[in-house]
Coordinates of C-alpha atoms in Angstrom, one line a residue:
X170 CA 74.2 158.4 184.7
X171 CA 77.3 160.5 184.1
X172 CA 80.6 160.3 182.4
X173 CA 83.3 160.5 185.0
X174 CA 86.6 160.7 183.1
X175 CA 89.1 158.9 180.9
X176 CA 91.8 157.0 182.8
X177 CA 95.4 157.0 181.8
X178 CA 95.0 153.6 180.1
X179 CA 92.4 155.2 177.9
X180 CA 89.5 153.5 179.7
X181 CA 86.2 155.4 180.2
X182 CA 84.7 155.5 183.6
X183 CA 80.9 155.7 183.7
X184 CA 78.9 156.0 186.9
X185 CA 75.2 155.1 186.7
X186 CA 72.4 156.8 188.6
X187 CA 72.3 153.9 191.1
X188 CA 76.0 154.4 191.8
X189 CA 77.5 151.5 189.8
X190 CA 80.9 152.5 188.3
X191 CA 82.0 150.8 185.1
X192 CA 85.5 151.0 183.6
X193 CA 85.3 150.4 179.8
X194 CA 88.5 150.2 177.8
X195 CA 88.7 151.7 174.3
X196 CA 90.0 148.2 173.2
X197 CA 86.7 146.7 174.4
X198 CA 84.7 149.1 172.3
X199 CA 86.8 148.6 169.2
X200 CA 85.3 145.1 168.7
X201 CA 83.3 143.9 165.7
X202 CA 81.7 141.1 167.7
X203 CA 80.5 143.7 170.2
X204 CA 79.1 145.7 167.3
X205 CA 77.2 142.6 166.0
X206 CA 75.8 141.9 169.5
X207 CA 74.7 145.5 169.9
X208 CA 72.9 145.2 166.5
X209 CA 71.1 142.1 167.9
X210 CA 70.1 144.0 171.0
X211 CA 68.7 146.8 168.8
X212 CA 66.7 144.1 167.1
X213 CA 65.3 143.2 170.5
X214 CA 67.3 140.0 170.8
X215 CA 67.9 140.2 174.6
X216 CA 69.6 136.8 174.6
X217 CA 72.9 138.5 173.6
X218 CA 72.9 140.7 176.8
X219 CA 75.3 138.4 178.8
X220 CA 77.8 138.5 175.9
X221 CA 77.5 142.3 175.6
X222 CA 78.2 142.6 179.3
X223 CA 81.3 140.3 179.0
X224 CA 82.6 142.3 176.1
X225 CA 82.1 145.7 177.6
X226 CA 82.8 145.0 181.3
X227 CA 84.8 141.8 181.3
X228 CA 84.1 138.9 183.6
X229 CA 84.9 140.7 186.8
X230 CA 82.9 143.8 185.8
X231 CA 79.9 141.7 184.8
X232 CA 80.1 139.9 188.2
X233 CA 80.3 143.3 189.9
X234 CA 77.3 144.6 188.0
X235 CA 75.3 141.5 189.0
X236 CA 76.3 141.9 192.6
X237 CA 75.3 145.6 192.5
X238 CA 71.9 144.7 191.1
X239 CA 71.4 141.6 193.3
X240 CA 68.3 141.7 195.6
X241 CA 68.4 140.6 199.3
X242 CA 66.8 137.4 198.1
X243 CA 69.8 136.6 195.9
X244 CA 68.2 137.3 192.6
X245 CA 69.6 139.5 189.8
X246 CA 66.6 141.3 188.2
X247 CA 66.9 141.6 184.4
X248 CA 65.2 144.9 184.5
X249 CA 67.9 146.3 186.9
X250 CA 70.7 145.0 184.7
X251 CA 69.1 146.3 181.5
X252 CA 68.7 149.7 183.2
X253 CA 72.4 149.8 184.2
X254 CA 73.6 148.7 180.8
X255 CA 71.4 151.3 179.1
X256 CA 73.0 154.0 181.2
X257 CA 76.5 152.7 180.6
X258 CA 76.0 152.5 176.9
X259 CA 74.3 155.9 176.9
X260 CA 77.3 157.4 178.8
X261 CA 79.8 155.9 176.3
X262 CA 77.8 157.4 173.4
X263 CA 77.4 160.8 174.9
X264 CA 80.7 161.3 176.8
X265 CA 78.8 163.7 179.1
X266 CA 79.7 164.5 182.7

């Protein structure tokens, strides 16, 4: 994963190792409910993952991520989504290129 750049609207662009590109607004990150959901993820409560995706990527971004991870059989593997989200969150934390 690598940190691409900051857009004019102060959104961060993250590209994962598999090629998925996520645009995450600073507004989305400044969200107490997102923080609470991330704490739950840290506690291994994976049931909050769909909410985390909605809060970070928005509805369209979440759909794009699912489509990116979707197999030829039409399934969206949880492991693929978790890997992508981990890279996105890691990129937001590090800000590395």
